[in-house]
Coordinates of C-alpha atoms and ligand atoms in Angstrom, one line a residue:
X1 CA 0.0 0.0 0.0
X2 CA 1.3 3.5 -0.8
X3 CA 2.0 5.9 2.1
X4 CA -1.0 8.1 1.2
X5 CA -3.4 5.1 1.2
X6 CA -2.0 3.9 4.6
X7 CA -2.8 7.2 6.1
X8 CA -6.4 7.2 4.8
X9 CA -6.8 3.6 6.0
X10 CA -5.6 4.5 9.5
X11 CA -7.9 7.5 9.6
X12 CA -10.9 5.3 8.7
X13 CA -10.0 2.8 11.4
X14 CA -9.6 5.6 14.0
X15 CA -12.9 7.2 13.0
X16 CA -14.6 3.8 13.4
X17 CA -13.0 3.3 16.8
X18 CA -14.1 6.8 17.9
X19 CA -17.7 6.1 16.9
X20 CA -17.6 2.8 18.7
X21 CA -16.4 4.4 21.9
X22 CA -19.0 7.2 21.6
X23 CA -21.9 4.8 21.2
X24 CA -20.6 2.6 24.1
X25 CA -20.3 -0.5 22.1
X26 CA -20.0 -0.7 18.3
X27 CA -22.3 -3.6 17.7
X28 CA -25.0 -2.5 20.0
X29 CA -26.6 -0.5 17.3
X30 CA -29.3 1.0 19.4
X31 CA -26.8 2.8 21.7
X32 CA -27.1 6.6 21.4
X33 CA -24.5 9.3 21.7
X34 CA -24.8 9.3 25.4
X35 CA -23.6 5.7 25.6
X36 CA -27.0 4.5 26.9
X37 CA -28.3 1.5 25.1
X38 CA -32.0 2.1 24.5
X39 CA -34.1 -1.0 23.9
X40 CA -37.9 -1.3 23.3
X41 CA -40.3 -3.8 24.9
X42 CA -43.8 -3.7 23.5
X43 CA -46.9 -5.7 24.4
X44 CA -50.6 -5.7 24.0
X45 CA -52.1 -6.0 27.5
X46 CA -52.8 -3.6 30.3
X47 CA -49.9 -2.6 32.6
X48 CA -51.8 -4.0 35.6
X49 CA -51.6 -7.6 34.2
X50 CA -49.0 -10.1 35.1
X51 CA -47.2 -9.6 31.8
X52 CA -47.5 -5.8 32.1
X53 CA -46.1 -5.8 35.6
X54 CA -43.3 -8.3 34.8
X55 CA -42.2 -6.1 31.9
X56 CA -41.9 -3.2 34.3
X57 CA -40.0 -5.4 36.8
X58 CA -37.6 -6.4 33.9
X59 CA -37.1 -2.8 33.0
X60 CA -36.3 -1.9 36.7
X61 CA -33.9 -4.8 37.1
X62 CA -32.0 -4.2 33.8
X63 CA -31.7 -0.4 34.5
X64 CA -30.5 -1.1 38.0
X65 CA -28.0 -3.9 37.2
X66 CA -26.6 -1.9 34.3
X67 CA -26.3 1.3 36.4
X68 CA -28.5 3.1 33.8
X69 CA -26.3 2.0 30.8
X70 CA -29.3 0.1 29.4
X71 CA -32.7 1.8 29.3
X72 CA -35.8 -0.3 28.6
X73 CA -38.6 1.7 26.9
X74 CA -41.9 0.0 27.6
X75 CA -45.0 0.4 25.3
X76 CA -48.0 -1.4 26.7
X77 CA -51.6 -2.0 25.6
X78 CA -50.9 -2.2 21.8
X79 CA -49.9 1.5 22.0
X80 CA -47.1 1.1 19.6
X81 CA -47.9 -2.2 17.8
X82 CA -50.7 -4.8 17.8
X83 CA -50.4 -8.6 17.7
X84 CA -49.2 -9.0 14.1
X85 CA -47.1 -5.8 13.9
X86 CA -45.1 -6.5 17.1
X87 CA -43.8 -9.7 15.5
X88 CA -42.9 -7.9 12.3
X89 CA -41.2 -5.1 14.2
X90 CA -39.2 -7.6 16.3
X91 CA -38.0 -9.3 13.2
X92 CA -37.0 -6.0 11.7
X93 CA -35.1 -5.1 15.0
X94 CA -37.2 -2.0 15.5
X95 CA -38.3 -3.5 18.8
X96 CA -35.9 -5.6 20.8
X97 CA -38.3 -7.5 23.2
X98 CA -41.9 -8.8 22.9
X99 CA -43.8 -11.4 24.9
X100 CA -46.6 -12.6 22.6
X101 CA -49.1 -15.3 23.6
X102 CA -47.5 -18.4 22.0
X103 CA -50.7 -19.2 20.1
X104 CA -49.8 -16.2 17.9
X105 CA -46.6 -17.9 16.8
X106 CA -48.4 -20.7 15.0
X107 CA -47.4 -19.2 11.6
X108 CA -43.7 -19.8 12.5
X109 CA -43.9 -23.0 14.5
X110 CA -47.1 -25.0 14.8
X111 CA -45.9 -26.8 17.9
X112 CA -46.6 -23.6 20.0
X113 CA -50.3 -24.5 19.7
X114 CA -49.6 -27.1 22.4
X115 CA -51.0 -24.6 24.9
X116 CA -54.4 -24.8 23.1
X117 CA -54.7 -28.6 23.0
X118 CA -57.9 -29.0 24.9
X119 CA -57.5 -30.2 28.5
X120 CA -53.9 -31.2 28.0
X121 CA -52.4 -29.7 31.1
X122 CA -54.1 -30.5 34.4
X123 CA -52.9 -27.4 36.2
X124 CA -50.4 -24.5 36.3
X125 CA -47.6 -26.6 37.7
X126 CA -47.9 -29.2 34.9
X127 CA -47.5 -26.3 32.4
X128 CA -44.5 -24.9 34.2
X129 CA -42.8 -28.3 34.4
X130 CA -43.3 -28.7 30.7
X131 CA -41.9 -25.2 29.9
X132 CA -38.9 -25.7 32.2
X133 CA -38.2 -29.3 30.9
X134 CA -36.2 -30.3 27.8
X135 CA -39.2 -30.2 25.5
X136 CA -40.3 -26.8 26.6
X137 CA -36.8 -25.4 26.3
X138 CA -36.4 -26.8 22.8
X139 CA -39.7 -25.3 21.7
X140 CA -38.8 -21.9 23.3
X141 CA -35.6 -21.9 21.1
X142 CA -37.3 -23.1 17.9
X143 CA -37.6 -19.6 16.3
X144 CA -33.9 -19.0 16.0
X145 CA -33.9 -19.7 12.3
X146 CA -36.5 -16.9 11.9
X147 CA -34.2 -14.5 13.8
X148 CA -36.1 -14.6 17.1
X149 CA -34.5 -15.9 20.3
X150 CA -36.7 -17.2 23.1
X151 CA -35.5 -16.0 26.5
X152 CA -38.3 -17.2 28.9
X153 CA -41.7 -18.7 29.3
X154 CA -44.1 -16.3 31.1
X155 CA -47.3 -18.1 31.9
X156 CA -50.6 -16.3 32.3
X157 CA -53.0 -19.1 33.1
X158 CA -55.9 -21.3 32.1
X159 CA -58.6 -20.0 29.6
X160 CA -62.3 -19.7 30.3
X161 CA -65.1 -19.2 27.9
X162 CA -67.4 -16.1 27.9
X163 CA -70.3 -15.2 25.6
X164 CA -73.3 -12.9 25.4
X165 CA -75.9 -15.5 24.3
X166 CA -76.4 -18.3 26.9
X167 CA -74.8 -20.3 29.6
X168 CA -72.3 -22.8 28.2
X169 CA -72.6 -26.0 30.2
X170 CA -72.3 -28.7 27.6
X171 CA -70.7 -29.0 24.1
X172 CA -74.2 -28.6 22.5
X173 CA -74.6 -25.2 24.0
X174 CA -71.8 -23.9 21.7
X175 CA -73.7 -24.7 18.5
X176 CA -74.2 -21.8 16.1
X177 CA -72.2 -19.3 18.2
X178 CA -69.2 -17.4 16.9
X179 CA -66.0 -17.0 19.0
X180 CA -63.0 -14.8 18.7
X181 CA -59.6 -16.6 18.4
X182 CA -56.1 -15.4 18.8
X183 CA -54.8 -17.2 15.8
X184 CA -56.1 -19.8 13.3
X185 CA -55.6 -23.6 13.1
X186 CA -56.1 -25.5 16.2
X187 CA -58.5 -23.0 17.8
X188 CA -60.7 -23.0 14.7
X189 CA -60.7 -26.8 15.0
X190 CA -61.6 -26.6 18.7
X191 CA -64.7 -24.4 18.0
X192 CA -65.6 -26.5 14.9
X193 CA -65.6 -29.6 17.1
X194 CA -68.2 -27.8 19.3
X195 CA -70.3 -26.8 16.4
X196 CA -69.3 -23.2 16.7
X197 CA -67.7 -20.7 14.3
X198 CA -64.6 -18.6 14.9
X199 CA -62.8 -15.5 13.7
X200 CA -59.3 -14.4 14.4
X201 CA -59.0 -10.9 15.8
X202 CA -56.2 -8.9 17.3
X203 CA -56.4 -8.5 21.0
X204 CA -57.0 -4.7 20.7
X205 CA -60.1 -5.3 18.7
X206 CA -61.8 -7.8 20.9
X207 CA -63.8 -5.6 23.2
X208 CA -65.4 -3.7 20.3
X209 CA -66.1 -6.9 18.5
X210 CA -67.9 -8.3 21.5
X211 CA -69.7 -5.1 22.1
X212 CA -70.9 -4.9 18.5
X213 CA -71.7 -8.6 18.5
X214 CA -69.4 -9.2 15.5
X215 CA -68.6 -12.3 17.6
X216 CA -70.6 -13.8 20.4
X217 CA -67.8 -14.9 22.7
X218 CA -64.2 -15.4 23.4
X219 CA -61.8 -17.4 25.5
X220 CA -59.3 -15.9 27.9
X221 CA -57.8 -15.9 31.4
X222 CA -59.7 -14.5 34.3
X223 CA -57.2 -11.6 34.4
X224 CA -57.5 -10.7 30.7
X225 CA -61.3 -10.9 31.0
X226 CA -61.2 -8.6 34.0
X227 CA -58.6 -6.1 32.9
X228 CA -60.3 -5.8 29.4
X229 CA -63.7 -5.4 31.1
X230 CA -65.3 -8.1 29.0
X231 CA -67.8 -8.6 31.8
X232 CA -69.4 -5.3 30.6
X233 CA -70.2 -7.0 27.2
X234 CA -70.5 -10.7 28.1
X235 CA -73.3 -12.0 30.2
X236 CA -72.0 -15.6 30.7
X237 CA -68.7 -17.2 31.8
X238 CA -67.9 -20.9 32.0
X239 CA -65.0 -21.8 34.2
X240 CA -63.6 -24.6 32.0
X241 CA -59.8 -24.4 32.3
X242 CA -59.8 -26.0 28.8
X243 CA -56.6 -24.6 27.5
X244 CA -53.8 -22.2 28.4
X245 CA -52.7 -18.7 27.5
X246 CA -49.0 -18.3 28.1
X247 CA -46.2 -16.2 26.7
X248 CA -42.7 -16.5 25.4
X249 CA -40.4 -13.6 25.8
X250 CA -38.6 -13.1 22.4
X251 CA -35.6 -11.0 21.4
X252 CA -34.2 -10.2 18.0
X253 CA -31.2 -12.5 17.3
X254 CA -29.1 -9.9 15.5
X255 CA -29.6 -7.5 18.4
X256 CA -28.8 -10.3 20.9
X257 CA -25.6 -11.3 19.1
X258 CA -24.4 -7.7 19.0
X259 CA -24.5 -7.4 22.8
X260 CA -21.4 -7.5 24.9
X261 CA -21.1 -10.6 27.3
X262 CA -21.7 -8.3 30.3
X263 CA -24.9 -6.9 28.8
X264 CA -26.1 -10.4 27.9
X265 CA -25.5 -11.4 31.5
X266 CA -27.4 -8.4 32.9
X267 CA -30.4 -9.1 30.7
X268 CA -30.4 -12.9 31.4
X269 CA -30.2 -12.3 35.2
X270 CA -33.0 -9.7 35.0
X271 CA -35.1 -12.0 32.9
X272 CA -34.6 -14.9 35.4
X273 CA -35.8 -12.6 38.3
X274 CA -38.6 -11.1 36.3
X275 CA -39.8 -14.6 35.3
X276 CA -40.0 -15.8 39.0
X277 CA -42.0 -12.6 39.8
X278 CA -44.3 -13.1 36.8
X279 CA -45.2 -16.7 37.6
X280 CA -46.2 -15.9 41.2
X281 CA -48.1 -12.8 40.0
X282 CA -50.0 -14.7 37.3
X283 CA -51.5 -17.1 39.8
X284 CA -52.3 -14.3 42.3
X285 CA -53.7 -11.9 39.7
X286 CA -55.9 -14.5 38.1
X287 CA -57.3 -15.5 41.5
X288 CA -58.0 -11.9 42.3
X289 CA -59.6 -11.2 39.0
X290 CA -61.9 -14.3 39.4
X291 CA -63.0 -13.0 42.8
X292 CA -63.6 -9.6 41.3
X293 CA -65.6 -11.0 38.4
X294 CA -67.8 -13.0 40.8
X295 CA -68.2 -10.0 43.1
X296 CA -69.2 -7.7 40.3
X297 CA -72.3 -9.9 39.6
X298 CA -72.2 -8.8 35.9
X299 CA -71.8 -12.3 34.5
X300 CA -73.6 -15.5 35.3
X301 CA -70.8 -17.9 36.1
X302 CA -70.9 -21.7 35.6
X303 CA -68.1 -24.1 36.6
X304 CA -67.8 -27.3 34.7
X305 CA -68.3 -30.4 36.8
X306 CA -66.1 -33.5 36.3
X307 CA -69.0 -35.0 34.3
X308 CA -69.3 -31.9 32.1
X309 CA -65.6 -31.9 31.6
X310 CA -65.6 -35.6 30.3
X311 CA -68.2 -34.6 27.7
X312 CA -66.0 -31.7 26.5
X313 CA -63.0 -34.0 26.4
X314 CA -64.9 -36.5 24.2
X315 CA -66.3 -33.7 21.9
X316 CA -62.9 -32.3 21.4
X317 CA -61.3 -35.6 20.4
X318 CA -61.2 -34.5 16.7
X319 CA -58.7 -31.8 17.7
X320 CA -56.3 -34.4 19.0
X321 CA -56.8 -36.6 15.9
X322 CA -56.0 -33.6 13.6
X323 CA -53.3 -31.9 15.7
X324 CA -51.2 -34.5 17.5
X325 CA -48.9 -35.0 14.5
X326 CA -49.0 -31.3 13.5
X327 CA -47.7 -30.3 17.0
X328 CA -45.5 -33.4 17.4
X329 CA -46.1 -36.5 19.5
X330 CA -42.9 -35.8 21.3
X331 CA -44.3 -32.6 22.7
X332 CA -47.7 -34.0 23.5
X333 CA -46.2 -36.9 25.4
X334 CA -43.8 -34.7 27.3
X335 CA -46.7 -32.5 28.3
X336 CA -48.8 -35.4 29.4
X337 CA -46.0 -36.7 31.5
X338 CA -46.0 -33.4 33.5
X339 CA -49.5 -34.1 34.8
X340 CA -49.0 -35.5 38.3
Ligands
LIG401 C1 -55.1 -12.5 23.5 O1 -55.0 -12.0 22.4 O2 -56.2 -12.8 24.0 C2 -54.0 -12.5 24.4 O3 -52.9 -13.1 23.7 C3 -53.5 -11.2 24.9 C4 -52.3 -11.3 25.8 O4 -51.3 -11.0 25.4 O5 -52.5 -11.8 26.9

């Protein structure tokens, strides 16, 4: 290389090094001129929910552990992006963290619909054991080829049915009704098996759709029903615990790979602590919401008996016939083995 070219080359390297030191870490592309790495966490639920509170806890822990060198900007309640957009924006690295209900990941990995397999998990503990075991961990990491890295399972809880038309005590009561679903496939099959129709709607649209009677009913956790005020537009609730609504915290893989080992460790530690907090909160908040819904007297509440449950299990057998292989027998068997 000629002397002049060497000088230009050195200048370019020095300029690069200066930019890297100004932004705090060259590959952490979101770091601003003040050296603070700003990351975005968006979600679709209220801040008072287990997910909403756990995101705030994660923010607090990350900011504390990094001495303010990482700032987590939180956008709740679909303020920034709804169900579909938050996934697109995560993949584009415009958002660094999301925690979607795993049902919404069906387009990427059908096995996530395991949470919707009717009556598969007997209780919360069985679901946690599955998530923390080898099958759950493998599933959590399955989106890496799509540029999304799973960091934690954040459960919400069991789903219950609500509707505006009539009490739902037996599979026959569902005939002719239309239910909102989070995402297609298995949930459509579930309602089909009950003789009902279904329509996929983003979470932010559900209250209006129930209010306008675009759909008659929906399925969700006690806490989502309560915090979205579905009791104002739904007259009946059936305590069925027929499926689950849980989350996977996802980050963008390119963003993750650009982090320094120290920052990765900070985020991993904060995520572990926020996850423990979230799990305890999910159970407490769902119980509180159930009590609140009962006390409000706005909905007529029916709890399935063992006998009713057996009828639903039989009616939903077609879902197992159609989806066991689509989800993967390995996952289904692993889930069943967690029921003690
Ligand atoms: C829903 O769409 O019903 C839920 O996934 C919302 C949520 O994130 O809890």
